[in-house]
């Protein structure tokens, strides 16, 4: 397909920052096609369409990473190689998140209400839950950690069962975070405009920076954890398809995947800690 031909795994790993642009393009196409063709269900359809555009690249990257397991003997060297794929995934995620945030900010309320209905409901539900337990930080920490662990498990299962199944979960998260960032920035700009009746470039920069940092601080390690877990599940899935059961190759792949899963668990705990104890303090 046309989108698949734009970039291949090797170029993506060599130039991971280009995935910021491709992520933005994929999400923008998914957004407008979903809004145009399936207006009433655009909030979910856009996620499916964005995911479909990225599936060929993500699938091919996972296949490349699985082959690296058979070539590299040093776990340290292997993790370094996997980090190339993770940089691609992270840049893709940031690109899609920025696209959803951008369209949320620039489009009129009448459009975004229908376009991001499910995402907005999800955010309101999460905010209500946290607000209701604001005096119990320990409990909030374990609630958020428990929720993030569920998402982590789904990423592993979806990647194992469908190869690139985690891509949908991660794109969905990108749309939710994008709406949250967009709402924060849009609300901030409106408040400044009402107060000062004029908005300078300096004020715009301040509001945008605030909106991004509020979610990036804990969002990056959290999403990275999901990508690491998804990569582990995808590598195992690829090995199963190749019928490597019971071989030394399979044992090596399982060992590598176990290390990746351990890293994802550490990252998810760090992300929950930052979300509960650091982000609220700073913002």
Steps between C-alpha positions, in 0.01 A plus 500: 500500500606864459555574871701179544740604224586831668754351742654160581629359833867563422450865406272547799762365742772704330292821514252452789408869519334476158232295676384820670388620157359164391314462830350846451401417140350159587295646786383797293387275215325267744334795672356663186401174331326386819324834532399502135385140449390394850408829664289354782773255604803707400660488847566124465523467122786753486699280737441193281599686182814647660599155626440341158741746340776412747450120512729405206793699639453379859463137387816514288697664782396222741614239245836675469539512880415129531775418249747707703438263793658225293800707390609687813641290784552780753186607686644849537559526125153362433334756726693773320361372170146483641535860614507601132154350450374658821615843381299446181189399697535788745540759224199354319296524819605860564415590140150352526444663840602842366268455201197425718590790732548738207164424338327521838641852548441647154159354413174651631328353805208375291742273312716376787200411719396230254851415378646433847188399694629167634843642584343792692277261697803288590695805622205629707462158660869485594499856638190434711661190645821680596319805638282286719804341668735798505587462871612140462811517281606147587167358389503710182851371425391137522181568302696664218769230515232229488332663200832544319594137568172389341585702189850348506355148510264582213798629298683171553194285420396701196854497363532125560161412351486752215867587445441875498185506714658736751511767228127562542526538880792739465328707230192519721719627785653754260153631416403529869824675597474722192151611601616561859793713380282681246232575759758636746656728237167614354357578845818688596491713184131585553562599864789728403296656218208572734728648766732713285286534183814428297732201477871553425734241351673476840171409668422246229840338553446487876158336470619246243807411709281458809255277313776277362708467817195420712461169317846431355675464838317181593368420151835421336611222741144361507468477123857374469405219741208403276722502192765284671231252610341504155839437339560203732161349418551560128844335502359189672207494255737518204711217645190281545398560137849391392453173699808553717348312799744297710810624322791700641385788281164500677666491844709802404190685378315421824797628705515822298123549528515442877760775534280733294197420718701570815606838357137581414392423859766732641394776260130461586574537874712811434221647283237444770725660762560806280128532421393494866786666688688720251262635234237633749778673697634677192162581345 
